Amino acid sequence: MVNPIPEDYPRVSSYLCVDGASDAIDFYSRVLGFTESRRMTFAGRVGHCELRLGDSLIMLSDEWPEEGVVGPNTLGGTPVSMTVNVEDCDATFAAALAAGATELRPPEDQFYGDRAGQFLDPWGHKWSVHTHIEDVDDEELDRRAAAMMGGG
């Protein structure tokens, strides 16, 4: 019997559409550490690619505007942000900028115990990179959040 949820796939995956998938695959591999596990090319475009990082998976393709499949640059932006936990937030952030990303928020220590920064990749996708630097229990997290919001 076929497993309705393949064992080697996470329950939730993201699917990104970009104008220039081959370059994006290279960027995500070099900067964020993804490993390409599958690529299908049709009519000179990436029709489907799977990139893995630990137990995570993102899928992506080139734009296919004739099918209504377009990326955030074509749409004028995105409200969605991807978050990746990395060993060294600052080094990953610097590598992203060196590879053509645009800084949105520089890496800073956050009240919830991570050091985090956010960039926009050249294809219009937002990425937050986090490195965990401190374990914060629920009570302290609530206190810090209230203080940050001006309530404590």
mmCIF file with all atom_site columns, C-alpha atoms in Angstrom:
data_model
loop_
_atom_site.group_PDB
_atom_site.id
_atom_site.type_symbol
_atom_site.label_atom_id
_atom_site.label_alt_id
_atom_site.label_comp_id
_atom_site.label_asym_id
_atom_site.label_entity_id
_atom_site.label_seq_id
_atom_site.pdbx_PDB_ins_code
_atom_site.Cartn_x
_atom_site.Cartn_y
_atom_site.Cartn_z
_atom_site.occupancy
_atom_site.B_iso_or_equiv
_atom_site.pdbx_formal_charge
_atom_site.auth_seq_id
_atom_site.auth_comp_id
_atom_site.auth_asym_id
_atom_site.auth_atom_id
_atom_site.pdbx_PDB_model_num
ATOM 1   C CA . MET A 1 1   ? 0.000  0.000  0.000   1.00 0.00 ? 1   MET A CA 1
ATOM 2   C CA . VAL A 1 2   ? 1.256  3.464  -0.873  1.00 0.00 ? 2   VAL A CA 1
ATOM 3   C CA . ASN A 1 3   ? 1.804  5.813  2.066   1.00 0.00 ? 3   ASN A CA 1
ATOM 4   C CA . PRO A 1 4   ? -0.394 8.902  1.463   1.00 0.00 ? 4   PRO A CA 1
ATOM 5   C CA . ILE A 1 5   ? 2.293  11.036 3.133   1.00 0.00 ? 5   ILE A CA 1
ATOM 6   C CA . PRO A 1 6   ? 5.733  10.065 1.812   1.00 0.00 ? 6   PRO A CA 1
ATOM 7   C CA . GLU A 1 7   ? 8.141  9.331  4.658   1.00 0.00 ? 7   GLU A CA 1
ATOM 8   C CA . ASP A 1 8   ? 10.913 11.484 3.202   1.00 0.00 ? 8   ASP A CA 1
ATOM 9   C CA . TYR A 1 9   ? 8.728  14.620 2.836   1.00 0.00 ? 9   TYR A CA 1
ATOM 10  C CA . PRO A 1 10  ? 7.754  17.046 5.606   1.00 0.00 ? 10  PRO A CA 1
ATOM 11  C CA . ARG A 1 11  ? 4.074  17.662 6.248   1.00 0.00 ? 11  ARG A CA 1
ATOM 12  C CA . VAL A 1 12  ? 4.393  21.316 5.172   1.00 0.00 ? 12  VAL A CA 1
ATOM 13  C CA . SER A 1 13  ? 6.635  22.585 2.371   1.00 0.00 ? 13  SER A CA 1
ATOM 14  C CA . SER A 1 14  ? 6.932  25.909 0.608   1.00 0.00 ? 14  SER A CA 1
ATOM 15  C CA . TYR A 1 15  ? 6.817  26.318 -3.148  1.00 0.00 ? 15  TYR A CA 1
ATOM 16  C CA . LEU A 1 16  ? 8.634  29.344 -4.552  1.00 0.00 ? 16  LEU A CA 1
ATOM 17  C CA . CYS A 1 17  ? 8.282  30.751 -8.035  1.00 0.00 ? 17  CYS A CA 1
ATOM 18  C CA . VAL A 1 18  ? 11.131 32.850 -9.429  1.00 0.00 ? 18  VAL A CA 1
ATOM 19  C CA . ASP A 1 19  ? 12.210 34.453 -12.667 1.00 0.00 ? 19  ASP A CA 1
ATOM 20  C CA . GLY A 1 20  ? 15.583 32.716 -12.990 1.00 0.00 ? 20  GLY A CA 1
ATOM 21  C CA . ALA A 1 21  ? 15.254 29.454 -11.064 1.00 0.00 ? 21  ALA A CA 1
ATOM 22  C CA . SER A 1 22  ? 18.715 28.103 -11.923 1.00 0.00 ? 22  SER A CA 1
ATOM 23  C CA . ASP A 1 23  ? 20.368 31.178 -10.402 1.00 0.00 ? 23  ASP A CA 1
ATOM 24  C CA . ALA A 1 24  ? 18.049 31.034 -7.386  1.00 0.00 ? 24  ALA A CA 1
ATOM 25  C CA . ILE A 1 25  ? 18.909 27.360 -6.815  1.00 0.00 ? 25  ILE A CA 1
ATOM 26  C CA . ASP A 1 26  ? 22.593 28.279 -6.826  1.00 0.00 ? 26  ASP A CA 1
ATOM 27  C CA . PHE A 1 27  ? 21.970 31.189 -4.396  1.00 0.00 ? 27  PHE A CA 1
ATOM 28  C CA . TYR A 1 28  ? 19.920 29.093 -1.958  1.00 0.00 ? 28  TYR A CA 1
ATOM 29  C CA . SER A 1 29  ? 22.545 26.343 -2.067  1.00 0.00 ? 29  SER A CA 1
ATOM 30  C CA . ARG A 1 30  ? 25.600 28.591 -1.610  1.00 0.00 ? 30  ARG A CA 1
ATOM 31  C CA . VAL A 1 31  ? 24.125 31.064 0.875   1.00 0.00 ? 31  VAL A CA 1
ATOM 32  C CA . LEU A 1 32  ? 21.666 29.002 2.922   1.00 0.00 ? 32  LEU A CA 1
ATOM 33  C CA . GLY A 1 33  ? 23.111 25.504 2.549   1.00 0.00 ? 33  GLY A CA 1
ATOM 34  C CA . PHE A 1 34  ? 20.285 23.811 0.647   1.00 0.00 ? 34  PHE A CA 1
ATOM 35  C CA . THR A 1 35  ? 21.082 20.675 -1.369  1.00 0.00 ? 35  THR A CA 1
ATOM 36  C CA . GLU A 1 36  ? 19.345 20.021 -4.658  1.00 0.00 ? 36  GLU A CA 1
ATOM 37  C CA . SER A 1 37  ? 17.619 16.639 -4.674  1.00 0.00 ? 37  SER A CA 1
ATOM 38  C CA . ARG A 1 38  ? 15.528 16.805 -7.843  1.00 0.00 ? 38  ARG A CA 1
ATOM 39  C CA . ARG A 1 39  ? 15.205 19.042 -10.887 1.00 0.00 ? 39  ARG A CA 1
ATOM 40  C CA . MET A 1 40  ? 12.950 18.775 -13.910 1.00 0.00 ? 40  MET A CA 1
ATOM 41  C CA . THR A 1 41  ? 13.458 21.076 -16.867 1.00 0.00 ? 41  THR A CA 1
ATOM 42  C CA . PHE A 1 42  ? 10.871 21.722 -19.556 1.00 0.00 ? 42  PHE A CA 1
ATOM 43  C CA . ALA A 1 43  ? 11.219 23.992 -22.590 1.00 0.00 ? 43  ALA A CA 1
ATOM 44  C CA . GLY A 1 44  ? 14.444 25.450 -21.177 1.00 0.00 ? 44  GLY A CA 1
ATOM 45  C CA . ARG A 1 45  ? 12.861 26.382 -17.842 1.00 0.00 ? 45  ARG A CA 1
ATOM 46  C CA . VAL A 1 46  ? 12.956 24.739 -14.431 1.00 0.00 ? 46  VAL A CA 1
ATOM 47  C CA . GLY A 1 47  ? 9.524  23.208 -14.106 1.00 0.00 ? 47  GLY A CA 1
ATOM 48  C CA . HIS A 1 48  ? 10.158 21.777 -10.653 1.00 0.00 ? 48  HIS A CA 1
ATOM 49  C CA . CYS A 1 49  ? 13.094 21.592 -8.265  1.00 0.00 ? 49  CYS A CA 1
ATOM 50  C CA . GLU A 1 50  ? 13.372 20.261 -4.725  1.00 0.00 ? 50  GLU A CA 1
ATOM 51  C CA . LEU A 1 51  ? 15.920 21.673 -2.288  1.00 0.00 ? 51  LEU A CA 1
ATOM 52  C CA . ARG A 1 52  ? 16.574 20.104 1.103   1.00 0.00 ? 52  ARG A CA 1
ATOM 53  C CA . LEU A 1 53  ? 18.081 21.486 4.292   1.00 0.00 ? 53  LEU A CA 1
ATOM 54  C CA . GLY A 1 54  ? 18.072 19.038 7.171   1.00 0.00 ? 54  GLY A CA 1
ATOM 55  C CA . ASP A 1 55  ? 14.485 17.839 7.492   1.00 0.00 ? 55  ASP A CA 1
ATOM 56  C CA . SER A 1 56  ? 13.158 20.830 5.542   1.00 0.00 ? 56  SER A CA 1
ATOM 57  C CA . LEU A 1 57  ? 12.164 21.044 1.907   1.00 0.00 ? 57  LEU A CA 1
ATOM 58  C CA . ILE A 1 58  ? 11.412 23.889 -0.447  1.00 0.00 ? 58  ILE A CA 1
ATOM 59  C CA . MET A 1 59  ? 10.249 23.407 -3.979  1.00 0.00 ? 59  MET A CA 1
ATOM 60  C CA . LEU A 1 60  ? 10.599 25.968 -6.736  1.00 0.00 ? 60  LEU A CA 1
ATOM 61  C CA . SER A 1 61  ? 10.144 26.628 -10.399 1.00 0.00 ? 61  SER A CA 1
ATOM 62  C CA . ASP A 1 62  ? 10.715 29.273 -13.004 1.00 0.00 ? 62  ASP A CA 1
ATOM 63  C CA . GLU A 1 63  ? 7.840  31.580 -13.816 1.00 0.00 ? 63  GLU A CA 1
ATOM 64  C CA . TRP A 1 64  ? 5.250  30.206 -16.217 1.00 0.00 ? 64  TRP A CA 1
ATOM 65  C CA . PRO A 1 65  ? 3.134  33.328 -16.792 1.00 0.00 ? 65  PRO A CA 1
ATOM 66  C CA . GLU A 1 66  ? 1.077  31.588 -19.463 1.00 0.00 ? 66  GLU A CA 1
ATOM 67  C CA . GLU A 1 67  ? -0.144 29.305 -16.647 1.00 0.00 ? 67  GLU A CA 1
ATOM 68  C CA . GLY A 1 68  ? -0.551 32.120 -14.095 1.00 0.00 ? 68  GLY A CA 1
ATOM 69  C CA . VAL A 1 69  ? 2.595  31.080 -12.197 1.00 0.00 ? 69  VAL A CA 1
ATOM 70  C CA . VAL A 1 70  ? 4.620  34.187 -11.367 1.00 0.00 ? 70  VAL A CA 1
ATOM 71  C CA . GLY A 1 71  ? 7.015  35.262 -8.648  1.00 0.00 ? 71  GLY A CA 1
ATOM 72  C CA . PRO A 1 72  ? 6.986  38.174 -6.215  1.00 0.00 ? 72  PRO A CA 1
ATOM 73  C CA . ASN A 1 73  ? 9.007  40.508 -8.457  1.00 0.00 ? 73  ASN A CA 1
ATOM 74  C CA . THR A 1 74  ? 6.346  40.164 -11.154 1.00 0.00 ? 74  THR A CA 1
ATOM 75  C CA . LEU A 1 75  ? 3.611  40.730 -8.570  1.00 0.00 ? 75  LEU A CA 1
ATOM 76  C CA . GLY A 1 76  ? 5.333  43.757 -7.028  1.00 0.00 ? 76  GLY A CA 1
ATOM 77  C CA . GLY A 1 77  ? 6.345  42.147 -3.731  1.00 0.00 ? 77  GLY A CA 1
ATOM 78  C CA . THR A 1 78  ? 5.411  39.483 -1.199  1.00 0.00 ? 78  THR A CA 1
ATOM 79  C CA . PRO A 1 79  ? 3.868  39.435 2.285   1.00 0.00 ? 79  PRO A CA 1
ATOM 80  C CA . VAL A 1 80  ? 5.507  36.057 2.992   1.00 0.00 ? 80  VAL A CA 1
ATOM 81  C CA . SER A 1 81  ? 8.828  35.490 4.762   1.00 0.00 ? 81  SER A CA 1
ATOM 82  C CA . MET A 1 82  ? 10.813 32.260 5.005   1.00 0.00 ? 82  MET A CA 1
ATOM 83  C CA . THR A 1 83  ? 12.788 31.603 8.208   1.00 0.00 ? 83  THR A CA 1
ATOM 84  C CA . VAL A 1 84  ? 15.969 29.529 8.274   1.00 0.00 ? 84  VAL A CA 1
ATOM 85  C CA . ASN A 1 85  ? 17.850 28.568 11.427  1.00 0.00 ? 85  ASN A CA 1
ATOM 86  C CA . VAL A 1 86  ? 21.582 28.764 10.714  1.00 0.00 ? 86  VAL A CA 1
ATOM 87  C CA . GLU A 1 87  ? 24.817 28.261 12.628  1.00 0.00 ? 87  GLU A CA 1
ATOM 88  C CA . ASP A 1 88  ? 25.988 31.861 12.157  1.00 0.00 ? 88  ASP A CA 1
ATOM 89  C CA . CYS A 1 89  ? 23.339 34.458 11.374  1.00 0.00 ? 89  CYS A CA 1
ATOM 90  C CA . ASP A 1 90  ? 25.867 37.223 10.703  1.00 0.00 ? 90  ASP A CA 1
ATOM 91  C CA . ALA A 1 91  ? 27.973 35.165 8.290   1.00 0.00 ? 91  ALA A CA 1
ATOM 92  C CA . THR A 1 92  ? 24.908 33.893 6.411   1.00 0.00 ? 92  THR A CA 1
ATOM 93  C CA . PHE A 1 93  ? 23.480 37.404 6.212   1.00 0.00 ? 93  PHE A CA 1
ATOM 94  C CA . ALA A 1 94  ? 26.790 38.786 4.878   1.00 0.00 ? 94  ALA A CA 1
ATOM 95  C CA . ALA A 1 95  ? 26.979 35.970 2.301   1.00 0.00 ? 95  ALA A CA 1
ATOM 96  C CA . ALA A 1 96  ? 23.436 36.756 1.142   1.00 0.00 ? 96  ALA A CA 1
ATOM 97  C CA . LEU A 1 97  ? 24.254 40.446 0.652   1.00 0.00 ? 97  LEU A CA 1
ATOM 98  C CA . ALA A 1 98  ? 27.490 39.568 -1.173  1.00 0.00 ? 98  ALA A CA 1
ATOM 99  C CA . ALA A 1 99  ? 25.458 37.301 -3.484  1.00 0.00 ? 99  ALA A CA 1
ATOM 100 C CA . GLY A 1 100 ? 23.028 40.074 -4.418  1.00 0.00 ? 100 GLY A CA 1
ATOM 101 C CA . ALA A 1 101 ? 20.411 40.133 -1.642  1.00 0.00 ? 101 ALA A CA 1
ATOM 102 C CA . THR A 1 102 ? 19.067 43.409 -0.238  1.00 0.00 ? 102 THR A CA 1
ATOM 103 C CA . GLU A 1 103 ? 19.163 44.126 3.486   1.00 0.00 ? 103 GLU A CA 1
ATOM 104 C CA . LEU A 1 104 ? 15.758 44.538 5.109   1.00 0.00 ? 104 LEU A CA 1
ATOM 105 C CA . ARG A 1 105 ? 16.775 44.243 8.796   1.00 0.00 ? 105 ARG A CA 1
ATOM 106 C CA . PRO A 1 106 ? 20.389 43.775 9.908   1.00 0.00 ? 106 PRO A CA 1
ATOM 107 C CA . PRO A 1 107 ? 21.175 40.957 12.348  1.00 0.00 ? 107 PRO A CA 1
ATOM 108 C CA . GLU A 1 108 ? 20.379 41.917 15.937  1.00 0.00 ? 108 GLU A CA 1
ATOM 109 C CA . ASP A 1 109 ? 19.859 40.086 19.209  1.00 0.00 ? 109 ASP A CA 1
ATOM 110 C CA . GLN A 1 110 ? 16.117 39.541 19.702  1.00 0.00 ? 110 GLN A CA 1
ATOM 111 C CA . PHE A 1 111 ? 14.109 39.427 22.944  1.00 0.00 ? 111 PHE A CA 1
ATOM 112 C CA . TYR A 1 112 ? 13.073 35.816 22.285  1.00 0.00 ? 112 TYR A CA 1
ATOM 113 C CA . GLY A 1 113 ? 16.642 34.488 22.380  1.00 0.00 ? 113 GLY A CA 1
ATOM 114 C CA . ASP A 1 114 ? 17.705 34.501 18.729  1.00 0.00 ? 114 ASP A CA 1
ATOM 115 C CA . ARG A 1 115 ? 20.020 36.709 16.749  1.00 0.00 ? 115 ARG A CA 1
ATOM 116 C CA . ALA A 1 116 ? 18.150 37.426 13.532  1.00 0.00 ? 116 ALA A CA 1
ATOM 117 C CA . GLY A 1 117 ? 18.271 39.478 10.353  1.00 0.00 ? 117 GLY A CA 1
ATOM 118 C CA . GLN A 1 118 ? 16.160 39.654 7.223   1.00 0.00 ? 118 GLN A CA 1
ATOM 119 C CA . PHE A 1 119 ? 17.019 40.101 3.552   1.00 0.00 ? 119 PHE A CA 1
ATOM 120 C CA . LEU A 1 120 ? 15.228 40.152 0.227   1.00 0.00 ? 120 LEU A CA 1
ATOM 121 C CA . ASP A 1 121 ? 16.708 37.757 -2.306  1.00 0.00 ? 121 ASP A CA 1
ATOM 122 C CA . PRO A 1 122 ? 17.194 38.889 -5.926  1.00 0.00 ? 122 PRO A CA 1
ATOM 123 C CA . TRP A 1 123 ? 13.950 37.110 -6.927  1.00 0.00 ? 123 TRP A CA 1
ATOM 124 C CA . GLY A 1 124 ? 11.762 38.977 -4.431  1.00 0.00 ? 124 GLY A CA 1
ATOM 125 C CA . HIS A 1 125 ? 11.496 36.432 -1.595  1.00 0.00 ? 125 HIS A CA 1
ATOM 126 C CA . LYS A 1 126 ? 12.045 37.551 2.015   1.00 0.00 ? 126 LYS A CA 1
ATOM 127 C CA . TRP A 1 127 ? 14.313 35.415 4.195   1.00 0.00 ? 127 TRP A CA 1
ATOM 128 C CA . SER A 1 128 ? 14.918 35.695 7.920   1.00 0.00 ? 128 SER A CA 1
ATOM 129 C CA . VAL A 1 129 ? 18.050 33.991 9.208   1.00 0.00 ? 129 VAL A CA 1
ATOM 130 C CA . HIS A 1 130 ? 18.185 33.085 12.900  1.00 0.00 ? 130 HIS A CA 1
ATOM 131 C CA . THR A 1 131 ? 20.835 31.748 15.255  1.00 0.00 ? 131 THR A CA 1
ATOM 132 C CA . HIS A 1 132 ? 19.621 30.706 18.708  1.00 0.00 ? 132 HIS A CA 1
ATOM 133 C CA . ILE A 1 133 ? 21.786 32.430 21.342  1.00 0.00 ? 133 ILE A CA 1
ATOM 134 C CA . GLU A 1 134 ? 19.777 32.152 24.572  1.00 0.00 ? 134 GLU A CA 1
ATOM 135 C CA . ASP A 1 135 ? 17.149 29.867 26.063  1.00 0.00 ? 135 ASP A CA 1
ATOM 136 C CA . VAL A 1 136 ? 14.283 32.041 27.336  1.00 0.00 ? 136 VAL A CA 1
ATOM 137 C CA . ASP A 1 137 ? 11.543 30.482 29.475  1.00 0.00 ? 137 ASP A CA 1
ATOM 138 C CA . ASP A 1 138 ? 7.883  31.429 28.932  1.00 0.00 ? 138 ASP A CA 1
ATOM 139 C CA . GLU A 1 139 ? 7.688  33.794 31.919  1.00 0.00 ? 139 GLU A CA 1
ATOM 140 C CA . GLU A 1 140 ? 10.777 35.740 30.850  1.00 0.00 ? 140 GLU A CA 1
ATOM 141 C CA . LEU A 1 141 ? 9.605  35.753 27.234  1.00 0.00 ? 141 LEU A CA 1
ATOM 142 C CA . ASP A 1 142 ? 6.271  37.290 28.302  1.00 0.00 ? 142 ASP A CA 1
ATOM 143 C CA . ARG A 1 143 ? 8.075  39.896 30.433  1.00 0.00 ? 143 ARG A CA 1
ATOM 144 C CA . ARG A 1 144 ? 10.427 40.868 27.604  1.00 0.00 ? 144 ARG A CA 1
ATOM 145 C CA . ALA A 1 145 ? 7.628  40.999 25.042  1.00 0.00 ? 145 ALA A CA 1
ATOM 146 C CA . ALA A 1 146 ? 5.564  43.276 27.289  1.00 0.00 ? 146 ALA A CA 1
ATOM 147 C CA . ALA A 1 147 ? 8.568  45.531 27.888  1.00 0.00 ? 147 ALA A CA 1
ATOM 148 C CA . MET A 1 148 ? 9.260  45.713 24.170  1.00 0.00 ? 148 MET A CA 1
ATOM 149 C CA . MET A 1 149 ? 5.660  46.668 23.442  1.00 0.00 ? 149 MET A CA 1
ATOM 150 C CA . GLY A 1 150 ? 5.736  49.341 26.132  1.00 0.00 ? 150 GLY A CA 1
ATOM 151 C CA . GLY A 1 151 ? 3.602  47.453 28.614  1.00 0.00 ? 151 GLY A CA 1
ATOM 152 C CA . GLY A 1 152 ? 6.127  46.531 31.248  1.00 0.00 ? 152 GLY A CA 1
#
